[in-house]
PDB file of C-alpha atoms in Angstrom:
ATOM      1  CA  MET A   1     -16.071  19.742 -33.664  1.00  0.00           C
ATOM      2  CA  ALA A   2     -16.130  19.839 -29.875  1.00  0.00           C
ATOM      3  CA  ALA A   3     -17.604  22.949 -28.285  1.00  0.00           C
ATOM      4  CA  PRO A   4     -15.153  25.445 -26.726  1.00  0.00           C
ATOM      5  CA  GLY A   5     -14.438  24.421 -23.181  1.00  0.00           C
ATOM      6  CA  ALA A   6     -15.490  20.822 -23.750  1.00  0.00           C
ATOM      7  CA  ASN A   7     -13.931  18.412 -21.253  1.00  0.00           C
ATOM      8  CA  ILE A   8     -12.632  21.285 -19.117  1.00  0.00           C
ATOM      9  CA  GLU A   9     -13.520  21.216 -15.430  1.00  0.00           C
ATOM     10  CA  ALA A  10     -11.462  24.139 -14.175  1.00  0.00           C
ATOM     11  CA  VAL A  11      -8.659  26.556 -15.009  1.00  0.00           C
ATOM     12  CA  TYR A  12      -6.422  28.182 -12.405  1.00  0.00           C
ATOM     13  CA  PRO A  13      -2.851  29.440 -11.891  1.00  0.00           C
ATOM     14  CA  LEU A  14       0.147  27.295 -11.013  1.00  0.00           C
ATOM     15  CA  THR A  15       1.702  27.207  -7.592  1.00  0.00           C
ATOM     16  CA  PRO A  16       5.143  28.826  -7.264  1.00  0.00           C
ATOM     17  CA  VAL A  17       6.719  25.362  -7.107  1.00  0.00           C
ATOM     18  CA  GLN A  18       4.896  24.301 -10.270  1.00  0.00           C
ATOM     19  CA  GLU A  19       6.044  27.479 -12.027  1.00  0.00           C
ATOM     20  CA  GLY A  20       9.625  26.618 -11.101  1.00  0.00           C
ATOM     21  CA  ILE A  21       9.250  23.064 -12.404  1.00  0.00           C
ATOM     22  CA  LEU A  22       7.749  24.347 -15.660  1.00  0.00           C
ATOM     23  CA  PHE A  23      10.571  26.863 -16.113  1.00  0.00           C
ATOM     24  CA  HIS A  24      13.313  24.288 -15.618  1.00  0.00           C
ATOM     25  CA  THR A  25      11.523  21.735 -17.808  1.00  0.00           C
ATOM     26  CA  LEU A  26      11.249  24.215 -20.679  1.00  0.00           C
ATOM     27  CA  TYR A  27      14.792  25.471 -20.129  1.00  0.00           C
ATOM     28  CA  ALA A  28      16.267  21.956 -20.267  1.00  0.00           C
ATOM     29  CA  PRO A  29      13.677  19.759 -22.030  1.00  0.00           C
ATOM     30  CA  GLU A  30      16.145  16.876 -22.349  1.00  0.00           C
ATOM     31  CA  SER A  31      16.684  16.699 -18.586  1.00  0.00           C
ATOM     32  CA  PRO A  32      15.005  13.756 -16.790  1.00  0.00           C
ATOM     33  CA  LEU A  33      14.998  15.673 -13.489  1.00  0.00           C
ATOM     34  CA  TYR A  34      11.215  15.951 -13.175  1.00  0.00           C
ATOM     35  CA  PHE A  35      10.334  12.667 -14.858  1.00  0.00           C
ATOM     36  CA  GLN A  36       9.242  10.315 -12.085  1.00  0.00           C
ATOM     37  CA  GLN A  37       9.271   6.559 -12.595  1.00  0.00           C
ATOM     38  CA  TYR A  38       7.935   4.182  -9.936  1.00  0.00           C
ATOM     39  CA  THR A  39       8.329   0.410 -10.265  1.00  0.00           C
ATOM     40  CA  ALA A  40       6.887  -2.279  -8.028  1.00  0.00           C
ATOM     41  CA  VAL A  41       6.588  -6.047  -7.776  1.00  0.00           C
ATOM     42  CA  ILE A  42       3.022  -7.193  -7.094  1.00  0.00           C
ATOM     43  CA  ASP A  43       2.900 -10.705  -5.676  1.00  0.00           C
ATOM     44  CA  GLY A  44      -0.300 -12.711  -5.449  1.00  0.00           C
ATOM     45  CA  GLY A  45      -3.227 -12.888  -7.785  1.00  0.00           C
ATOM     46  CA  LEU A  46      -4.057  -9.567  -9.430  1.00  0.00           C
ATOM     47  CA  ASP A  47      -7.332  -8.761 -11.142  1.00  0.00           C
ATOM     48  CA  GLU A  48      -5.935  -6.551 -13.897  1.00  0.00           C
ATOM     49  CA  ALA A  49      -9.304  -5.040 -14.863  1.00  0.00           C
ATOM     50  CA  SER A  50     -10.097  -4.110 -11.252  1.00  0.00           C
ATOM     51  CA  PHE A  51      -6.589  -2.708 -10.805  1.00  0.00           C
ATOM     52  CA  GLN A  52      -7.020  -0.428 -13.810  1.00  0.00           C
ATOM     53  CA  ALA A  53     -10.477   0.582 -12.585  1.00  0.00           C
ATOM     54  CA  ALA A  54      -9.080   1.441  -9.150  1.00  0.00           C
ATOM     55  CA  TRP A  55      -6.502   3.762 -10.691  1.00  0.00           C
ATOM     56  CA  GLN A  56      -9.248   5.373 -12.785  1.00  0.00           C
ATOM     57  CA  ARG A  57     -11.381   6.003  -9.684  1.00  0.00           C
ATOM     58  CA  VAL A  58      -8.495   7.789  -7.980  1.00  0.00           C
ATOM     59  CA  ILE A  59      -7.673   9.842 -11.073  1.00  0.00           C
ATOM     60  CA  ASP A  60     -11.331  10.804 -11.376  1.00  0.00           C
ATOM     61  CA  ARG A  61     -11.408  12.177  -7.831  1.00  0.00           C
ATOM     62  CA  HIS A  62      -8.188  14.237  -7.915  1.00  0.00           C
ATOM     63  CA  PRO A  63      -8.114  17.233 -10.301  1.00  0.00           C
ATOM     64  CA  ALA A  64      -4.316  17.461 -10.130  1.00  0.00           C
ATOM     65  CA  LEU A  65      -4.082  14.051 -11.811  1.00  0.00           C
ATOM     66  CA  ARG A  66      -6.231  15.295 -14.701  1.00  0.00           C
ATOM     67  CA  SER A  67      -4.345  18.530 -15.291  1.00  0.00           C
ATOM     68  CA  LEU A  68      -2.231  19.881 -18.117  1.00  0.00           C
ATOM     69  CA  LEU A  69      -0.250  23.118 -18.371  1.00  0.00           C
ATOM     70  CA  THR A  70      -0.643  25.939 -20.860  1.00  0.00           C
ATOM     71  CA  TRP A  71       1.741  28.862 -21.201  1.00  0.00           C
ATOM     72  CA  GLU A  72       2.168  29.905 -24.846  1.00  0.00           C
ATOM     73  CA  GLY A  73       1.073  33.506 -25.379  1.00  0.00           C
ATOM     74  CA  ARG A  74       0.054  33.971 -21.738  1.00  0.00           C
ATOM     75  CA  GLU A  75       1.316  36.438 -19.187  1.00  0.00           C
ATOM     76  CA  ARG A  76       1.312  33.683 -16.556  1.00  0.00           C
ATOM     77  CA  PRO A  77       1.061  29.920 -17.103  1.00  0.00           C
ATOM     78  CA  LEU A  78      -2.177  28.151 -16.196  1.00  0.00           C
ATOM     79  CA  GLN A  79      -3.202  24.610 -15.365  1.00  0.00           C
ATOM     80  CA  VAL A  80      -6.266  23.197 -17.076  1.00  0.00           C
ATOM     81  CA  VAL A  81      -8.186  20.375 -15.410  1.00  0.00           C
ATOM     82  CA  ARG A  82      -9.819  17.928 -17.801  1.00  0.00           C
ATOM     83  CA  SER A  83     -13.228  16.638 -16.733  1.00  0.00           C
ATOM     84  CA  VAL A  84     -12.379  13.134 -17.935  1.00  0.00           C
ATOM     85  CA  VAL A  85      -9.052  11.543 -18.809  1.00  0.00           C
ATOM     86  CA  GLU A  86      -8.010   7.946 -19.315  1.00  0.00           C
ATOM     87  CA  PRO A  87      -4.322   7.188 -18.803  1.00  0.00           C
ATOM     88  CA  GLU A  88      -2.356   5.039 -21.190  1.00  0.00           C
ATOM     89  CA  TRP A  89      -1.895   1.411 -20.111  1.00  0.00           C
ATOM     90  CA  ARG A  90       0.587  -1.037 -21.599  1.00  0.00           C
ATOM     91  CA  ILE A  91      -0.270  -4.580 -20.517  1.00  0.00           C
ATOM     92  CA  GLU A  92       1.790  -7.602 -21.567  1.00  0.00           C
ATOM     93  CA  ASP A  93       2.142 -11.232 -20.529  1.00  0.00           C
ATOM     94  CA  TRP A  94       5.793 -12.177 -19.963  1.00  0.00           C
ATOM     95  CA  ARG A  95       5.223 -15.598 -18.415  1.00  0.00           C
ATOM     96  CA  GLY A  96       6.877 -17.395 -21.301  1.00  0.00           C
ATOM     97  CA  MET A  97      10.188 -15.634 -20.732  1.00  0.00           C
ATOM     98  CA  ALA A  98      13.066 -16.580 -18.433  1.00  0.00           C
ATOM     99  CA  PRO A  99      13.544 -14.390 -15.321  1.00  0.00           C
ATOM    100  CA  ASP A 100      16.773 -12.880 -16.651  1.00  0.00           C
ATOM    101  CA  ILE A 101      14.921 -11.869 -19.821  1.00  0.00           C
ATOM    102  CA  HIS A 102      12.303 -10.182 -17.606  1.00  0.00           C
ATOM    103  CA  GLU A 103      14.956  -7.921 -16.123  1.00  0.00           C
ATOM    104  CA  GLN A 104      16.483  -7.148 -19.499  1.00  0.00           C
ATOM    105  CA  ARG A 105      13.108  -6.311 -21.022  1.00  0.00           C
ATOM    106  CA  LEU A 106      12.139  -4.189 -18.020  1.00  0.00           C
ATOM    107  CA  ALA A 107      15.363  -2.190 -18.259  1.00  0.00           C
ATOM    108  CA  GLU A 108      14.635  -1.554 -21.944  1.00  0.00           C
ATOM    109  CA  VAL A 109      11.074  -0.483 -21.142  1.00  0.00           C
ATOM    110  CA  LEU A 110      12.214   1.915 -18.436  1.00  0.00           C
ATOM    111  CA  GLU A 111      14.850   3.498 -20.662  1.00  0.00           C
ATOM    112  CA  ALA A 112      12.433   3.936 -23.578  1.00  0.00           C
ATOM    113  CA  ASP A 113       9.826   5.366 -21.225  1.00  0.00           C
ATOM    114  CA  ARG A 114      12.284   7.930 -19.829  1.00  0.00           C
ATOM    115  CA  SER A 115      13.356   8.920 -23.335  1.00  0.00           C
ATOM    116  CA  ARG A 116       9.744   9.478 -24.311  1.00  0.00           C
ATOM    117  CA  GLY A 117       9.089  11.917 -21.476  1.00  0.00           C
ATOM    118  CA  PHE A 118       5.841  13.905 -21.281  1.00  0.00           C
ATOM    119  CA  VAL A 119       4.183  16.680 -23.256  1.00  0.00           C
ATOM    120  CA  LEU A 120       3.117  19.145 -20.576  1.00  0.00           C
ATOM    121  CA  ASP A 121       0.119  20.508 -22.464  1.00  0.00           C
ATOM    122  CA  GLU A 122      -1.492  17.076 -22.761  1.00  0.00           C
ATOM    123  CA  ALA A 123      -3.336  15.302 -19.935  1.00  0.00           C
ATOM    124  CA  PRO A 124      -2.943  13.118 -18.059  1.00  0.00           C
ATOM    125  CA  LEU A 125       0.728  13.553 -17.249  1.00  0.00           C
ATOM    126  CA  MET A 126       1.065   9.929 -16.225  1.00  0.00           C
ATOM    127  CA  ARG A 127       0.975   6.478 -17.787  1.00  0.00           C
ATOM    128  CA  PHE A 128       1.229   2.862 -16.705  1.00  0.00           C
ATOM    129  CA  ALA A 129       2.713  -0.443 -17.774  1.00  0.00           C
ATOM    130  CA  LEU A 130       1.778  -3.794 -16.222  1.00  0.00           C
ATOM    131  CA  PHE A 131       3.732  -6.938 -17.041  1.00  0.00           C
ATOM    132  CA  ARG A 132       2.635 -10.377 -15.876  1.00  0.00           C
ATOM    133  CA  THR A 133       5.790 -12.291 -14.972  1.00  0.00           C
ATOM    134  CA  GLY A 134       4.191 -15.340 -13.346  1.00  0.00           C
ATOM    135  CA  ASP A 135       0.842 -16.921 -12.539  1.00  0.00           C
ATOM    136  CA  ALA A 136       0.720 -14.770  -9.391  1.00  0.00           C
ATOM    137  CA  ALA A 137       3.298 -12.033 -10.081  1.00  0.00           C
ATOM    138  CA  HIS A 138       3.265  -8.703 -11.889  1.00  0.00           C
ATOM    139  CA  ARG A 139       5.645  -5.795 -12.425  1.00  0.00           C
ATOM    140  CA  LEU A 140       4.113  -2.331 -12.379  1.00  0.00           C
ATOM    141  CA  VAL A 141       5.638   0.786 -13.919  1.00  0.00           C
ATOM    142  CA  TRP A 142       3.965   4.075 -13.002  1.00  0.00           C
ATOM    143  CA  SER A 143       5.439   7.102 -14.776  1.00  0.00           C
ATOM    144  CA  HIS A 144       4.368  10.676 -14.092  1.00  0.00           C
ATOM    145  CA  HIS A 145       5.616  14.232 -14.221  1.00  0.00           C
ATOM    146  CA  HIS A 146       6.574  15.863 -10.958  1.00  0.00           C
ATOM    147  CA  VAL A 147       4.520  18.953 -11.807  1.00  0.00           C
ATOM    148  CA  VAL A 148       1.265  17.095 -10.963  1.00  0.00           C
ATOM    149  CA  ILE A 149       2.316  14.943  -8.018  1.00  0.00           C
ATOM    150  CA  ASP A 150       5.013  15.061  -5.342  1.00  0.00           C
ATOM    151  CA  GLY A 151       6.581  12.422  -3.126  1.00  0.00           C
ATOM    152  CA  TRP A 152       4.189  12.880  -0.216  1.00  0.00           C
ATOM    153  CA  SER A 153       1.147  12.665  -2.493  1.00  0.00           C
ATOM    154  CA  MET A 154       2.403   9.423  -4.049  1.00  0.00           C
ATOM    155  CA  GLY A 155       1.799   7.571  -0.794  1.00  0.00           C
ATOM    156  CA  ILE A 156      -1.723   8.975  -0.533  1.00  0.00           C
ATOM    157  CA  VAL A 157      -2.518   7.999  -4.121  1.00  0.00           C
ATOM    158  CA  LEU A 158      -1.201   4.453  -3.680  1.00  0.00           C
ATOM    159  CA  ASP A 159      -3.176   3.984  -0.443  1.00  0.00           C
ATOM    160  CA  GLU A 160      -6.346   5.075  -2.215  1.00  0.00           C
ATOM    161  CA  VAL A 161      -5.669   2.877  -5.252  1.00  0.00           C
ATOM    162  CA  PHE A 162      -5.270  -0.287  -3.182  1.00  0.00           C
ATOM    163  CA  ALA A 163      -8.267   0.597  -0.998  1.00  0.00           C
ATOM    164  CA  ALA A 164     -10.371   1.042  -4.122  1.00  0.00           C
ATOM    165  CA  TYR A 165      -8.967  -2.166  -5.616  1.00  0.00           C
ATOM    166  CA  GLU A 166      -9.842  -4.227  -2.543  1.00  0.00           C
ATOM    167  CA  ALA A 167     -13.416  -2.977  -2.728  1.00  0.00           C
ATOM    168  CA  LEU A 168     -13.776  -3.568  -6.452  1.00  0.00           C
ATOM    169  CA  VAL A 169     -12.534  -7.165  -6.325  1.00  0.00           C
ATOM    170  CA  ARG A 170     -15.197  -7.815  -3.656  1.00  0.00           C
ATOM    171  CA  GLY A 171     -17.804  -6.366  -5.969  1.00  0.00           C
ATOM    172  CA  ALA A 172     -18.312  -3.378  -3.678  1.00  0.00           C
ATOM    173  CA  GLU A 173     -18.225   0.342  -4.397  1.00  0.00           C
ATOM    174  CA  PRO A 174     -15.035   1.980  -3.060  1.00  0.00           C
ATOM    175  CA  GLU A 175     -15.675   4.300  -0.113  1.00  0.00           C
ATOM    176  CA  LEU A 176     -12.835   6.797   0.036  1.00  0.00           C
ATOM    177  CA  PRO A 177     -12.701   9.867   2.283  1.00  0.00           C
ATOM    178  CA  PRO A 178     -13.601  13.212   0.681  1.00  0.00           C
ATOM    179  CA  ALA A 179     -10.696  14.719  -1.264  1.00  0.00           C
ATOM    180  CA  ALA A 180      -9.825  18.362  -0.621  1.00  0.00           C
ATOM    181  CA  PRO A 181     -10.197  20.333  -3.880  1.00  0.00           C
ATOM    182  CA  TYR A 182      -6.807  21.390  -5.223  1.00  0.00           C
ATOM    183  CA  ARG A 183      -8.261  24.711  -6.287  1.00  0.00           C
ATOM    184  CA  GLU A 184      -8.796  25.553  -2.604  1.00  0.00           C
ATOM    185  CA  TYR A 185      -5.043  25.300  -2.069  1.00  0.00           C
ATOM    186  CA  ILE A 186      -4.472  27.548  -5.086  1.00  0.00           C
ATOM    187  CA  ARG A 187      -6.953  30.053  -3.664  1.00  0.00           C
ATOM    188  CA  TRP A 188      -5.203  29.968  -0.269  1.00  0.00           C
ATOM    189  CA  LEU A 189      -1.868  30.707  -1.919  1.00  0.00           C
ATOM    190  CA  HIS A 190      -3.281  33.825  -3.528  1.00  0.00           C
ATOM    191  CA  VAL A 191      -4.625  35.239  -0.264  1.00  0.00           C
ATOM    192  CA  HIS A 192      -1.517  34.280   1.694  1.00  0.00           C
ATOM    193  CA  ASP A 193       0.235  37.183   3.419  1.00  0.00           C
ATOM    194  CA  ASP A 194       3.431  37.316   1.364  1.00  0.00           C
ATOM    195  CA  ALA A 195       4.374  40.713   2.749  1.00  0.00           C
ATOM    196  CA  GLY A 196       4.133  39.418   6.316  1.00  0.00           C
ATOM    197  CA  ALA A 197       6.243  36.360   5.447  1.00  0.00           C
ATOM    198  CA  GLU A 198       8.887  38.557   3.819  1.00  0.00           C
ATOM    199  CA  ALA A 199       8.978  40.865   6.847  1.00  0.00           C
ATOM    200  CA  HIS A 200       9.416  37.831   9.155  1.00  0.00           C
ATOM    201  CA  TRP A 201      12.391  36.446   7.243  1.00  0.00           C
ATOM    202  CA  ARG A 202      13.997  39.860   6.923  1.00  0.00           C
ATOM    203  CA  ARG A 203      13.934  40.038  10.728  1.00  0.00           C
ATOM    204  CA  VAL A 204      15.299  36.522  11.115  1.00  0.00           C
ATOM    205  CA  LEU A 205      18.104  37.060   8.594  1.00  0.00           C
ATOM    206  CA  ALA A 206      18.982  40.598   9.660  1.00  0.00           C
ATOM    207  CA  GLY A 207      22.744  41.024   9.975  1.00  0.00           C
ATOM    208  CA  PHE A 208      23.760  38.488   7.330  1.00  0.00           C
ATOM    209  CA  THR A 209      25.800  40.268   4.682  1.00  0.00           C
ATOM    210  CA  THR A 210      27.694  37.486   2.895  1.00  0.00           C
ATOM    211  CA  VAL A 211      26.926  34.060   1.455  1.00  0.00           C
ATOM    212  CA  THR A 212      27.387  30.978   3.616  1.00  0.00           C
ATOM    213  CA  GLY A 213      31.007  29.865   3.434  1.00  0.00           C
ATOM    214  CA  LEU A 214      31.845  26.193   3.698  1.00  0.00           C
ATOM    215  CA  GLY A 215      35.433  26.776   4.713  1.00  0.00           C
ATOM    216  CA  VAL A 216      36.697  25.042   1.569  1.00  0.00           C
ATOM    217  CA  ALA A 217      36.852  28.014  -0.823  1.00  0.00           C
ATOM    218  CA  ARG A 218      39.926  28.212  -3.068  1.00  0.00           C
ATOM    219  CA  PRO A 219      41.341  31.094  -5.142  1.00  0.00           C
ATOM    220  CA  ILE A 220      39.761  31.345  -8.548  1.00  0.00           C
ATOM    221  CA  ASP A 221      43.125  30.676 -10.217  1.00  0.00           C
ATOM    222  CA  SER A 222      43.650  27.506  -8.192  1.00  0.00           C
ATOM    223  CA  PRO A 223      43.932  24.283 -10.240  1.00  0.00           C
ATOM    224  CA  TRP A 224      41.115  22.946  -8.008  1.00  0.00           C
ATOM    225  CA  ALA A 225      38.747  25.799  -8.847  1.00  0.00           C
ATOM    226  CA  GLU A 226      36.979  23.985 -11.694  1.00  0.00           C
ATOM    227  CA  ARG A 227      37.091  20.507 -10.192  1.00  0.00           C
ATOM    228  CA  HIS A 228      34.471  18.715  -8.217  1.00  0.00           C
ATOM    229  CA  ALA A 229      33.783  15.183  -7.054  1.00  0.00           C
ATOM    230  CA  GLU A 230      30.853  12.995  -6.133  1.00  0.00           C
ATOM    231  CA  GLU A 231      30.683  10.668  -3.168  1.00  0.00           C
ATOM    232  CA  ILE A 232      27.929   8.143  -2.553  1.00  0.00           C
ATOM    233  CA  VAL A 233      27.205   7.203   1.050  1.00  0.00           C
ATOM    234  CA  ARG A 234      24.827   4.325   1.715  1.00  0.00           C
ATOM    235  CA  LEU A 235      22.982   4.615   5.007  1.00  0.00           C
ATOM    236  CA  PRO A 236      22.360   1.484   7.093  1.00  0.00           C
ATOM    237  CA  ALA A 237      18.879  -0.004   6.781  1.00  0.00           C
ATOM    238  CA  ALA A 238      18.111   0.836  10.416  1.00  0.00           C
ATOM    239  CA  THR A 239      18.974   4.511   9.853  1.00  0.00           C
ATOM    240  CA  THR A 240      16.861   4.624   6.694  1.00  0.00           C
ATOM    241  CA  GLU A 241      13.905   3.127   8.556  1.00  0.00           C
ATOM    242  CA  ARG A 242      14.258   5.648  11.396  1.00  0.00           C
ATOM    243  CA  LEU A 243      14.351   8.496   8.879  1.00  0.00           C
ATOM    244  CA  GLY A 244      11.204   7.138   7.253  1.00  0.00           C
ATOM    245  CA  ARG A 245       9.410   6.907  10.597  1.00  0.00           C
ATOM    246  CA  THR A 246      10.448  10.466  11.465  1.00  0.00           C
ATOM    247  CA  ALA A 247       9.123  11.729   8.139  1.00  0.00           C
ATOM    248  CA  ARG A 248       5.789   9.925   8.519  1.00  0.00           C
ATOM    249  CA  ARG A 249       5.373  11.013  12.146  1.00  0.00           C
ATOM    250  CA  ASN A 250       5.844  14.659  11.229  1.00  0.00           C
ATOM    251  CA  GLY A 251       3.920  14.602   7.966  1.00  0.00           C
ATOM    252  CA  LEU A 252       7.017  15.314   5.872  1.00  0.00           C
ATOM    253  CA  THR A 253       8.668  13.799   2.844  1.00  0.00           C
ATOM    254  CA  LEU A 254      12.058  12.145   3.165  1.00  0.00           C
ATOM    255  CA  ASN A 255      13.364  14.834   0.812  1.00  0.00           C
ATOM    256  CA  THR A 256      12.406  17.513   3.363  1.00  0.00           C
ATOM    257  CA  ILE A 257      14.161  15.597   6.154  1.00  0.00           C
ATOM    258  CA  LEU A 258      17.356  15.374   4.093  1.00  0.00           C
ATOM    259  CA  ARG A 259      17.201  19.072   3.226  1.00  0.00           C
ATOM    260  CA  GLY A 260      16.932  19.797   6.932  1.00  0.00           C
ATOM    261  CA  ALA A 261      20.049  17.707   7.557  1.00  0.00           C
ATOM    262  CA  TRP A 262      21.858  19.621   4.813  1.00  0.00           C
ATOM    263  CA  ALA A 263      20.817  22.910   6.430  1.00  0.00           C
ATOM    264  CA  LEU A 264      22.346  21.700   9.713  1.00  0.00           C
ATOM    265  CA  VAL A 265      25.598  20.847   7.932  1.00  0.00           C
ATOM    266  CA  LEU A 266      25.718  24.333   6.389  1.00  0.00           C
ATOM    267  CA  GLY A 267      25.026  25.795   9.813  1.00  0.00           C
ATOM    268  CA  ARG A 268      27.926  23.902  11.382  1.00  0.00           C
ATOM    269  CA  TYR A 269      30.353  25.064   8.672  1.00  0.00           C
ATOM    270  CA  SER A 270      29.244  28.668   8.903  1.00  0.00           C
TER     271      SER A 270
END
């Protein structure tokens, strides 16, 4: 039997955002909202062993990628960092299949993967699938739970993975910049001046007494009261690229940029 605390590097509280994600995940366990699935086409020769090793190096250096959540019987949920974890890899050779079969199989894999979901008290909360579709072509599926990685961090992780991979295929040891310990961010959150922040926003929002109206409210007995609609607007490629550049230049995620645009729309209506 393993000794108590074996394979545990650290234990600390969740961030407020993580607590919200945990709450909604437990409240609606069948919802795919926080299940993240990233797919990519990798052209050119790929050393599969070095690629797996590169991912392992990055997981080893980031505690958040080795974390699980625990909440049963606790006043507040905690995240537990495993000292060592090895993610699940599914590796298959699809070169004998026709291209249209590749797409069909991939769609089946993605659907089954989403249905499987994640168990939040088991680490790591990510897994991989790598399918070889040609002599110099692969399809990667990287699945993870949003509670351990966000959109901005994904870019950092991918940059580190490919930097480590390039070194490993040369037979060199990857040299990555020091990673800031996640626990330092947790510590900062707990010494943050919440009272000062609350006082600031109370000053900013002083005078507001009602919710923001969009100018489209209808009487509750209106036949439109329970109806809604969805509209999909596809932005031009040039606009999408400009949004991406703006996000990168300001150190923001595209999600944050779009939320800012939504805030402006609400401001115009109100």
